[in-house]
mmCIF file of C-alpha atoms in Angstrom:
data_model
loop_
_atom_site.group_PDB
_atom_site.id
_atom_site.type_symbol
_atom_site.label_atom_id
_atom_site.label_comp_id
_atom_site.label_asym_id
_atom_site.label_seq_id
_atom_site.Cartn_x
_atom_site.Cartn_y
_atom_site.Cartn_z
ATOM 1 C CA UNK A 1 0.000 0.000 0.000
ATOM 2 C CA UNK A 2 1.094 3.556 -0.687
ATOM 3 C CA UNK A 3 0.778 4.454 2.996
ATOM 4 C CA UNK A 4 3.447 1.896 3.799
ATOM 5 C CA UNK A 5 5.723 3.558 1.243
ATOM 6 C CA UNK A 6 5.123 6.939 2.856
ATOM 7 C CA UNK A 7 6.028 5.515 6.239
ATOM 8 C CA UNK A 8 9.177 3.925 4.796
ATOM 9 C CA UNK A 9 10.083 7.220 3.076
ATOM 10 C CA UNK A 10 9.723 9.183 6.310
ATOM 11 C CA UNK A 11 11.868 6.667 8.164
ATOM 12 C CA UNK A 12 14.536 6.820 5.438
ATOM 13 C CA UNK A 13 14.697 10.635 5.670
ATOM 14 C CA UNK A 14 15.177 10.343 9.424
ATOM 15 C CA UNK A 15 17.919 7.790 8.794
ATOM 16 C CA UNK A 16 19.680 10.169 6.381
ATOM 17 C CA UNK A 17 19.734 12.926 8.995
ATOM 18 C CA UNK A 18 21.043 10.534 11.660
ATOM 19 C CA UNK A 19 23.690 9.184 9.264
ATOM 20 C CA UNK A 20 24.942 12.712 8.486
ATOM 21 C CA UNK A 21 25.317 13.477 12.203
ATOM 22 C CA UNK A 22 27.200 10.210 12.726
ATOM 23 C CA UNK A 23 29.526 10.864 9.791
ATOM 24 C CA UNK A 24 30.268 14.396 11.018
ATOM 25 C CA UNK A 25 30.982 13.186 14.549
ATOM 26 C CA UNK A 26 33.245 10.387 13.253
ATOM 27 C CA UNK A 27 35.285 12.707 11.007
ATOM 28 C CA UNK A 28 35.723 15.280 13.787
ATOM 29 C CA UNK A 29 36.856 12.529 16.175
ATOM 30 C CA UNK A 30 39.417 11.285 13.646
ATOM 31 C CA UNK A 31 40.705 14.822 13.054
ATOM 32 C CA UNK A 32 41.230 15.226 16.796
ATOM 33 C CA UNK A 33 43.595 12.218 16.795
ATOM 34 C CA UNK A 34 47.206 12.434 15.721
ATOM 35 C CA UNK A 35 47.710 11.285 12.095
ATOM 36 C CA UNK A 36 49.149 7.861 13.010
ATOM 37 C CA UNK A 37 46.309 7.022 15.402
ATOM 38 C CA UNK A 38 43.751 8.296 12.884
ATOM 39 C CA UNK A 39 45.282 6.093 10.148
ATOM 40 C CA UNK A 40 45.027 3.001 12.377
ATOM 41 C CA UNK A 41 41.428 3.823 13.322
ATOM 42 C CA UNK A 42 40.408 4.281 9.648
ATOM 43 C CA UNK A 43 42.032 0.954 8.699
ATOM 44 C CA UNK A 44 40.024 -0.713 11.468
ATOM 45 C CA UNK A 45 36.654 0.909 10.733
ATOM 46 C CA UNK A 46 36.607 1.099 6.922
ATOM 47 C CA UNK A 47 36.065 -2.626 6.116
ATOM 48 C CA UNK A 48 33.055 -2.765 8.470
ATOM 49 C CA UNK A 49 31.223 0.134 6.754
ATOM 50 C CA UNK A 50 28.739 -0.309 3.914
ATOM 51 C CA UNK A 51 29.124 1.588 0.620
ATOM 52 C CA UNK A 52 26.682 4.347 1.608
ATOM 53 C CA UNK A 53 28.463 5.020 4.905
ATOM 54 C CA UNK A 54 31.857 5.182 3.180
ATOM 55 C CA UNK A 55 30.507 7.617 0.583
ATOM 56 C CA UNK A 56 28.926 9.731 3.336
ATOM 57 C CA UNK A 57 32.202 9.927 5.268
ATOM 58 C CA UNK A 58 34.068 10.950 2.103
ATOM 59 C CA UNK A 59 31.526 13.679 1.346
ATOM 60 C CA UNK A 60 31.622 14.982 4.925
ATOM 61 C CA UNK A 61 35.435 15.102 4.922
ATOM 62 C CA UNK A 62 35.488 16.867 1.537
ATOM 63 C CA UNK A 63 32.977 19.455 2.743
ATOM 64 C CA UNK A 64 34.973 20.165 5.904
ATOM 65 C CA UNK A 65 38.171 20.444 3.869
ATOM 66 C CA UNK A 66 36.623 22.931 1.464
ATOM 67 C CA UNK A 67 35.032 25.028 4.226
ATOM 68 C CA UNK A 68 38.367 25.107 6.085
ATOM 69 C CA UNK A 69 39.900 27.125 3.240
ATOM 70 C CA UNK A 70 38.122 30.206 4.590
ATOM 71 C CA UNK A 71 39.596 29.823 8.095
ATOM 72 C CA UNK A 72 41.827 32.601 9.361
ATOM 73 C CA UNK A 73 45.548 31.847 9.383
ATOM 74 C CA UNK A 74 46.691 30.501 12.765
ATOM 75 C CA UNK A 75 48.674 27.652 14.300
ATOM 76 C CA UNK A 76 45.448 25.740 15.066
ATOM 77 C CA UNK A 77 44.158 26.239 11.523
ATOM 78 C CA UNK A 78 47.447 24.999 10.059
ATOM 79 C CA UNK A 79 47.345 21.892 12.276
ATOM 80 C CA UNK A 80 43.743 21.141 11.310
ATOM 81 C CA UNK A 81 44.618 21.525 7.612
ATOM 82 C CA UNK A 82 47.465 18.999 7.956
ATOM 83 C CA UNK A 83 45.232 16.537 9.789
ATOM 84 C CA UNK A 84 42.492 16.891 7.159
ATOM 85 C CA UNK A 85 45.053 16.015 4.479
ATOM 86 C CA UNK A 86 46.369 13.066 6.474
ATOM 87 C CA UNK A 87 42.847 11.763 7.094
ATOM 88 C CA UNK A 88 41.983 12.037 3.408
ATOM 89 C CA UNK A 89 45.145 10.054 2.536
ATOM 90 C CA UNK A 90 44.257 7.379 5.111
ATOM 91 C CA UNK A 91 40.700 7.024 3.766
ATOM 92 C CA UNK A 92 41.964 6.949 0.189
ATOM 93 C CA UNK A 93 44.380 4.143 1.077
ATOM 94 C CA UNK A 94 41.686 2.194 2.919
ATOM 95 C CA UNK A 95 39.287 2.604 -0.025
ATOM 96 C CA UNK A 96 41.837 1.192 -2.476
ATOM 97 C CA UNK A 97 42.368 -1.797 -0.207
ATOM 98 C CA UNK A 98 38.633 -2.504 0.086
ATOM 99 C CA UNK A 99 37.137 -2.889 -3.426
ATOM 100 C CA UNK A 100 33.341 -3.021 -3.504
ATOM 101 C CA UNK A 101 30.520 -2.583 -5.999
ATOM 102 C CA UNK A 102 28.864 0.642 -4.865
ATOM 103 C CA UNK A 103 25.157 1.441 -5.218
ATOM 104 C CA UNK A 104 23.972 4.294 -7.436
ATOM 105 C CA UNK A 105 23.412 6.513 -4.389
ATOM 106 C CA UNK A 106 26.908 5.820 -3.070
ATOM 107 C CA UNK A 107 28.477 6.345 -6.510
ATOM 108 C CA UNK A 108 26.813 9.761 -6.887
ATOM 109 C CA UNK A 109 27.839 10.818 -3.363
ATOM 110 C CA UNK A 110 31.426 9.629 -3.894
ATOM 111 C CA UNK A 111 31.617 11.574 -7.170
ATOM 112 C CA UNK A 112 30.355 14.706 -5.436
ATOM 113 C CA UNK A 113 32.954 14.212 -2.689
ATOM 114 C CA UNK A 114 35.702 13.909 -5.309
ATOM 115 C CA UNK A 115 34.612 17.156 -6.985
ATOM 116 C CA UNK A 116 34.383 18.948 -3.627
ATOM 117 C CA UNK A 117 37.848 17.754 -2.568
ATOM 118 C CA UNK A 118 39.303 18.919 -5.900
ATOM 119 C CA UNK A 119 37.787 22.342 -5.312
ATOM 120 C CA UNK A 120 39.377 22.385 -1.851
ATOM 121 C CA UNK A 121 42.816 21.674 -3.344
ATOM 122 C CA UNK A 122 42.357 24.396 -5.947
ATOM 123 C CA UNK A 123 41.211 26.836 -3.258
ATOM 124 C CA UNK A 124 44.252 26.066 -1.099
ATOM 125 C CA UNK A 125 46.679 26.732 -3.949
ATOM 126 C CA UNK A 126 44.887 29.924 -4.887
ATOM 127 C CA UNK A 127 44.335 31.161 -1.332
ATOM 128 C CA UNK A 128 46.782 34.102 -1.367
ATOM 129 C CA UNK A 129 45.078 35.574 -4.401
ATOM 130 C CA UNK A 130 41.663 34.466 -3.164
ATOM 131 C CA UNK A 131 42.080 36.486 0.047
ATOM 132 C CA UNK A 132 42.584 39.593 -2.025
ATOM 133 C CA UNK A 133 39.512 38.755 -4.088
ATOM 134 C CA UNK A 134 37.462 38.054 -0.970
ATOM 135 C CA UNK A 135 38.348 41.424 0.500
ATOM 136 C CA UNK A 136 37.370 43.070 -2.750
ATOM 137 C CA UNK A 137 34.154 41.064 -2.785
ATOM 138 C CA UNK A 138 33.285 42.148 0.767
ATOM 139 C CA UNK A 139 33.656 45.788 -0.183
ATOM 140 C CA UNK A 140 31.527 45.189 -3.268
ATOM 141 C CA UNK A 141 28.792 43.502 -1.224
ATOM 142 C CA UNK A 142 28.718 46.381 1.257
ATOM 143 C CA UNK A 143 28.439 48.837 -1.604
ATOM 144 C CA UNK A 144 25.755 46.902 -3.479
ATOM 145 C CA UNK A 145 23.866 45.423 -0.511
ATOM 146 C CA UNK A 146 20.455 46.860 -1.551
ATOM 147 C CA UNK A 147 20.755 45.326 -5.033
ATOM 148 C CA UNK A 148 21.813 41.970 -3.548
ATOM 149 C CA UNK A 149 18.837 41.990 -1.171
ATOM 150 C CA UNK A 150 16.463 42.733 -4.048
ATOM 151 C CA UNK A 151 17.930 39.877 -6.084
ATOM 152 C CA UNK A 152 17.481 37.445 -3.189
ATOM 153 C CA UNK A 153 13.852 38.476 -2.717
ATOM 154 C CA UNK A 154 13.242 38.024 -6.439
ATOM 155 C CA UNK A 155 14.749 34.535 -6.311
ATOM 156 C CA UNK A 156 12.553 33.586 -3.344
ATOM 157 C CA UNK A 157 9.455 34.816 -5.166
ATOM 158 C CA UNK A 158 10.353 32.692 -8.177
ATOM 159 C CA UNK A 159 10.806 29.631 -5.967
ATOM 160 C CA UNK A 160 7.344 30.132 -4.494
ATOM 161 C CA UNK A 161 5.911 29.937 -8.025
ATOM 162 C CA UNK A 162 7.472 26.539 -8.707
ATOM 163 C CA UNK A 163 5.389 23.566 -9.790
ATOM 164 C CA UNK A 164 5.471 20.151 -8.207
ATOM 165 C CA UNK A 165 8.375 18.207 -9.820
ATOM 166 C CA UNK A 166 7.248 15.791 -12.495
ATOM 167 C CA UNK A 167 4.112 17.729 -13.406
ATOM 168 C CA UNK A 168 3.558 19.674 -16.594
ATOM 169 C CA UNK A 169 4.049 23.424 -16.482
ATOM 170 C CA UNK A 170 1.192 25.472 -17.908
ATOM 171 C CA UNK A 171 1.952 27.466 -21.064
ATOM 172 C CA UNK A 172 2.191 31.051 -19.797
ATOM 173 C CA UNK A 173 1.823 32.438 -23.300
ATOM 174 C CA UNK A 174 -1.469 30.626 -23.694
ATOM 175 C CA UNK A 175 -2.599 31.878 -20.292
ATOM 176 C CA UNK A 176 -1.872 35.456 -21.316
ATOM 177 C CA UNK A 177 -3.616 35.001 -24.643
ATOM 178 C CA UNK A 178 -6.744 33.517 -23.030
ATOM 179 C CA UNK A 179 -7.632 35.659 -19.986
ATOM 180 C CA UNK A 180 -11.367 35.119 -20.414
ATOM 181 C CA UNK A 181 -11.647 31.664 -18.760
ATOM 182 C CA UNK A 182 -10.422 33.005 -15.413
ATOM 183 C CA UNK A 183 -13.563 35.011 -14.537
ATOM 184 C CA UNK A 184 -15.925 32.505 -16.207
ATOM 185 C CA UNK A 185 -18.623 31.501 -13.700
ATOM 186 C CA UNK A 186 -19.310 28.025 -15.224
ATOM 187 C CA UNK A 187 -17.055 26.062 -12.795
ATOM 188 C CA UNK A 188 -18.909 27.515 -9.792
ATOM 189 C CA UNK A 189 -21.909 25.079 -9.922
ATOM 190 C CA UNK A 190 -19.547 22.071 -9.626
ATOM 191 C CA UNK A 191 -19.125 22.299 -5.817
ATOM 192 C CA UNK A 192 -22.919 22.245 -5.491
ATOM 193 C CA UNK A 193 -23.006 18.947 -7.403
ATOM 194 C CA UNK A 194 -20.063 17.503 -5.460
ATOM 195 C CA UNK A 195 -22.162 15.800 -2.743
ATOM 196 C CA UNK A 196 -24.067 13.941 -5.454
ATOM 197 C CA UNK A 197 -20.756 12.851 -6.981
ATOM 198 C CA UNK A 198 -19.474 11.689 -3.594
ATOM 199 C CA UNK A 199 -22.521 9.493 -3.128
ATOM 200 C CA UNK A 200 -22.499 8.236 -6.700
ATOM 201 C CA UNK A 201 -19.868 6.830 -9.053
ATOM 202 C CA UNK A 202 -16.388 8.296 -8.684
ATOM 203 C CA UNK A 203 -14.665 10.116 -11.552
ATOM 204 C CA UNK A 204 -12.228 7.966 -13.549
ATOM 205 C CA UNK A 205 -8.734 8.513 -12.181
ATOM 206 C CA UNK A 206 -6.966 8.469 -15.574
ATOM 207 C CA UNK A 207 -6.574 11.851 -17.239
ATOM 208 C CA UNK A 208 -5.392 15.386 -16.548
ATOM 209 C CA UNK A 209 -5.811 16.924 -13.078
ATOM 210 C CA UNK A 210 -5.074 20.541 -12.112
ATOM 211 C CA UNK A 211 -5.067 22.407 -8.822
ATOM 212 C CA UNK A 212 -3.033 24.066 -6.086
ATOM 213 C CA UNK A 213 -1.576 22.337 -3.043
ATOM 214 C CA UNK A 214 -1.059 24.235 0.190
ATOM 215 C CA UNK A 215 1.440 23.784 3.001
ATOM 216 C CA UNK A 216 -0.458 23.385 6.309
ATOM 217 C CA UNK A 217 -0.177 26.343 8.627
ATOM 218 C CA UNK A 218 1.312 28.686 6.024
ATOM 219 C CA UNK A 219 0.539 30.592 2.833
ATOM 220 C CA UNK A 220 3.017 28.542 0.760
ATOM 221 C CA UNK A 221 1.433 26.953 -2.282
ATOM 222 C CA UNK A 222 2.552 24.597 -5.032
ATOM 223 C CA UNK A 223 1.028 24.306 -8.502
ATOM 224 C CA UNK A 224 0.054 20.776 -9.536
ATOM 225 C CA UNK A 225 -0.629 19.866 -13.186
ATOM 226 C CA UNK A 226 -0.819 16.089 -12.900
ATOM 227 C CA UNK A 227 -1.286 13.542 -15.704
ATOM 228 C CA UNK A 228 -2.331 9.975 -14.888
ATOM 229 C CA UNK A 229 -2.110 7.022 -17.280
ATOM 230 C CA UNK A 230 -5.038 4.626 -17.953
ATOM 231 C CA UNK A 231 -3.419 2.312 -15.393
ATOM 232 C CA UNK A 232 -3.816 5.049 -12.757
ATOM 233 C CA UNK A 233 -0.050 5.414 -12.417
ATOM 234 C CA UNK A 234 1.514 8.914 -12.507
ATOM 235 C CA UNK A 235 3.179 10.316 -15.630
ATOM 236 C CA UNK A 236 6.475 12.173 -15.077
ATOM 237 C CA UNK A 237 6.545 15.372 -17.178
ATOM 238 C CA UNK A 238 9.701 17.319 -17.929
ATOM 239 C CA UNK A 239 11.426 19.686 -20.363
ATOM 240 C CA UNK A 240 14.889 19.218 -21.812
ATOM 241 C CA UNK A 241 16.835 20.530 -24.798
ATOM 242 C CA UNK A 242 14.615 18.474 -27.128
ATOM 243 C CA UNK A 243 11.341 19.838 -25.783
ATOM 244 C CA UNK A 244 8.545 18.491 -23.601
ATOM 245 C CA UNK A 245 8.348 14.809 -22.609
ATOM 246 C CA UNK A 246 6.070 12.573 -20.560
ATOM 247 C CA UNK A 247 6.971 9.116 -19.247
ATOM 248 C CA UNK A 248 4.697 6.828 -17.248
ATOM 249 C CA UNK A 249 6.191 5.625 -13.954
ATOM 250 C CA UNK A 250 5.744 1.874 -14.143
ATOM 251 C CA UNK A 251 8.005 -0.010 -11.729
ATOM 252 C CA UNK A 252 10.489 0.135 -8.882
ATOM 253 C CA UNK A 253 14.000 0.804 -10.141
ATOM 254 C CA UNK A 254 12.858 2.748 -13.217
ATOM 255 C CA UNK A 255 15.365 5.510 -13.986
ATOM 256 C CA UNK A 256 14.858 8.753 -15.931
ATOM 257 C CA UNK A 257 17.809 11.051 -16.636
ATOM 258 C CA UNK A 258 17.810 14.310 -18.591
ATOM 259 C CA UNK A 259 19.379 17.749 -18.966
ATOM 260 C CA UNK A 260 16.907 20.506 -17.946
ATOM 261 C CA UNK A 261 16.777 23.902 -19.715
ATOM 262 C CA UNK A 262 18.861 25.460 -16.911
ATOM 263 C CA UNK A 263 21.571 22.841 -17.657
ATOM 264 C CA UNK A 264 23.044 20.340 -15.215
ATOM 265 C CA UNK A 265 21.817 16.750 -14.917
ATOM 266 C CA UNK A 266 18.605 15.474 -13.304
ATOM 267 C CA UNK A 267 18.216 11.827 -12.334
ATOM 268 C CA UNK A 268 14.878 10.395 -11.190
ATOM 269 C CA UNK A 269 14.827 6.893 -9.671
ATOM 270 C CA UNK A 270 11.497 5.250 -8.850
ATOM 271 C CA UNK A 271 11.417 3.581 -5.428
ATOM 272 C CA UNK A 272 7.704 2.727 -5.520
ATOM 273 C CA UNK A 273 4.696 3.454 -7.718
ATOM 274 C CA UNK A 274 1.025 2.540 -7.570
ATOM 275 C CA UNK A 275 -2.020 2.910 -9.782
ATOM 276 C CA UNK A 276 -5.606 1.699 -9.545
ATOM 277 C CA UNK A 277 -9.105 2.972 -10.441
ATOM 278 C CA UNK A 278 -9.185 5.034 -7.218
ATOM 279 C CA UNK A 279 -5.593 5.529 -6.021
ATOM 280 C CA UNK A 280 -2.290 6.743 -7.431
ATOM 281 C CA UNK A 281 1.110 7.569 -6.024
ATOM 282 C CA UNK A 282 4.873 7.378 -6.190
ATOM 283 C CA UNK A 283 8.049 7.515 -4.133
ATOM 284 C CA UNK A 284 11.014 8.792 -6.168
ATOM 285 C CA UNK A 285 14.585 9.815 -5.412
ATOM 286 C CA UNK A 286 15.540 12.988 -7.270
ATOM 287 C CA UNK A 287 19.034 14.375 -7.794
ATOM 288 C CA UNK A 288 20.191 17.547 -9.539
ATOM 289 C CA UNK A 289 23.826 18.473 -10.126
ATOM 290 C CA UNK A 290 25.233 21.461 -11.982
ATOM 291 C CA UNK A 291 28.631 23.115 -12.206
ATOM 292 C CA UNK A 292 28.719 26.610 -13.680
ATOM 293 C CA UNK A 293 31.292 29.411 -13.544
ATOM 294 C CA UNK A 294 33.073 27.807 -10.609
ATOM 295 C CA UNK A 295 29.877 27.211 -8.607
ATOM 296 C CA UNK A 296 28.644 23.700 -7.756
ATOM 297 C CA UNK A 297 24.938 23.157 -7.081
ATOM 298 C CA UNK A 298 23.703 19.813 -5.747
ATOM 299 C CA UNK A 299 20.264 18.686 -4.611
ATOM 300 C CA UNK A 300 19.294 15.225 -3.406
ATOM 301 C CA UNK A 301 15.654 14.775 -2.441
ATOM 302 C CA UNK A 302 12.930 12.206 -1.995
ATOM 303 C CA UNK A 303 9.483 13.036 -3.358
ATOM 304 C CA UNK A 304 6.364 11.218 -2.124
ATOM 305 C CA UNK A 305 2.951 11.730 -3.727
ATOM 306 C CA UNK A 306 -0.360 10.017 -3.015
ATOM 307 C CA UNK A 307 -3.743 10.679 -4.574
ATOM 308 C CA UNK A 308 -7.183 9.254 -3.974
ATOM 309 C CA UNK A 309 -10.371 9.896 -5.913
ATOM 310 C CA UNK A 310 -13.143 11.468 -3.863
ATOM 311 C CA UNK A 311 -16.199 12.050 -5.973
ATOM 312 C CA UNK A 312 -15.228 14.505 -8.726
ATOM 313 C CA UNK A 313 -11.949 15.459 -7.021
ATOM 314 C CA UNK A 314 -8.514 13.932 -6.551
ATOM 315 C CA UNK A 315 -7.227 14.501 -2.998
ATOM 316 C CA UNK A 316 -3.434 14.762 -3.159
ATOM 317 C CA UNK A 317 -0.733 14.797 -0.494
ATOM 318 C CA UNK A 318 2.814 15.598 -1.590
ATOM 319 C CA UNK A 319 6.039 15.821 0.429
ATOM 320 C CA UNK A 320 9.669 16.485 -0.368
ATOM 321 C CA UNK A 321 12.717 16.212 1.873
ATOM 322 C CA UNK A 322 16.448 16.113 1.353
ATOM 323 C CA UNK A 323 19.721 17.999 1.272
ATOM 324 C CA UNK A 324 20.844 20.863 -0.974
ATOM 325 C CA UNK A 325 24.290 22.440 -1.252
ATOM 326 C CA UNK A 326 25.802 25.366 -3.098
ATOM 327 C CA UNK A 327 29.349 26.626 -3.072
ATOM 328 C CA UNK A 328 32.521 27.670 -4.790
ATOM 329 C CA UNK A 329 36.202 27.767 -3.913
ATOM 330 C CA UNK A 330 35.491 30.078 -0.956
ATOM 331 C CA UNK A 331 33.245 27.581 0.807
ATOM 332 C CA UNK A 332 30.189 25.383 0.580
ATOM 333 C CA UNK A 333 26.781 25.846 2.214
ATOM 334 C CA UNK A 334 24.418 22.937 2.746
ATOM 335 C CA UNK A 335 21.005 22.628 4.305
ATOM 336 C CA UNK A 336 18.282 20.090 4.930
ATOM 337 C CA UNK A 337 14.588 20.686 4.316
ATOM 338 C CA UNK A 338 11.296 18.815 4.606
ATOM 339 C CA UNK A 339 7.924 20.125 3.485
ATOM 340 C CA UNK A 340 4.475 18.692 2.883
ATOM 341 C CA UNK A 341 1.578 20.001 0.815
ATOM 342 C CA UNK A 342 -1.993 18.835 0.335
ATOM 343 C CA UNK A 343 -5.079 19.825 -1.606
ATOM 344 C CA UNK A 344 -7.718 18.748 -4.104
ATOM 345 C CA UNK A 345 -7.362 18.689 -7.892
ATOM 346 C CA UNK A 346 -10.111 18.883 -10.503
ATOM 347 C CA UNK A 347 -10.157 16.915 -13.723
ATOM 348 C CA UNK A 348 -9.813 18.742 -17.037
ATOM 349 C CA UNK A 349 -11.644 17.774 -20.192
#
């Protein structure tokens, strides 16, 4: 049942948060040891870890190494830098001595750790010049603070207008060209007929459903333009360089990968999917990675959607949770988020 998948998804998100805390605590403990003791401890622990834990430790170490490049020069900072290097060498040696076949999740995380560590090395070599650039950047930010604040607010406003991932985006040009349907009173009688629909036959689930989902306790909303196949299973909609595409989600392990208009790479992996005359839903893992002008953007999330026909409406609950990071040679910022939306959609056509 889809509710079991939701429960499993929530537990997995909790596990991810706990794993991150464990990895961070382990790396900090190893850094506190002298290099020889840390090397012995890594050699002892590494074979007992699974591929996801090893990848998580590598990513945590790479992130700490990159963020350390912004530390002020001091004896303590120099010692920490040396111990970070020694720990990376110890883990690299242990990894070569323990060959395994990594999962897709671990492979992606390990690749991100490798990129982050490379950025840290580049930042260290360029630090003298970077300090000059940072000072110049600080002065520029102080001078242009109002413009920066306006840009941030604009970006937030754009994010609030985002659609639910995997749903079709309405054609804004068509919406501008056809303003008349918005004030049309015809849809108004439908709520009056809704009780009759609830007590009678339910609307067929297959087709095109549109509506707005709302985050409980807030004014945040999310547009939902959902297509469902005759089987009742969801259809994943997306744009790439070749145009608009729609693919039915059919089975666990199904993988969709494409380059979105804003560039980068998006990978969608189906963990669970359901479809029946009255219910629909999915659990998917979503990753987005992009490197542009020296900036690395990464987003790893789990999306969970469930829908159930109620009369002439489709009641939908949608949640997303995961980790996002953004950074350059001066440092990396990462954050976790979890949100849930719900609402009712109406069928079109």
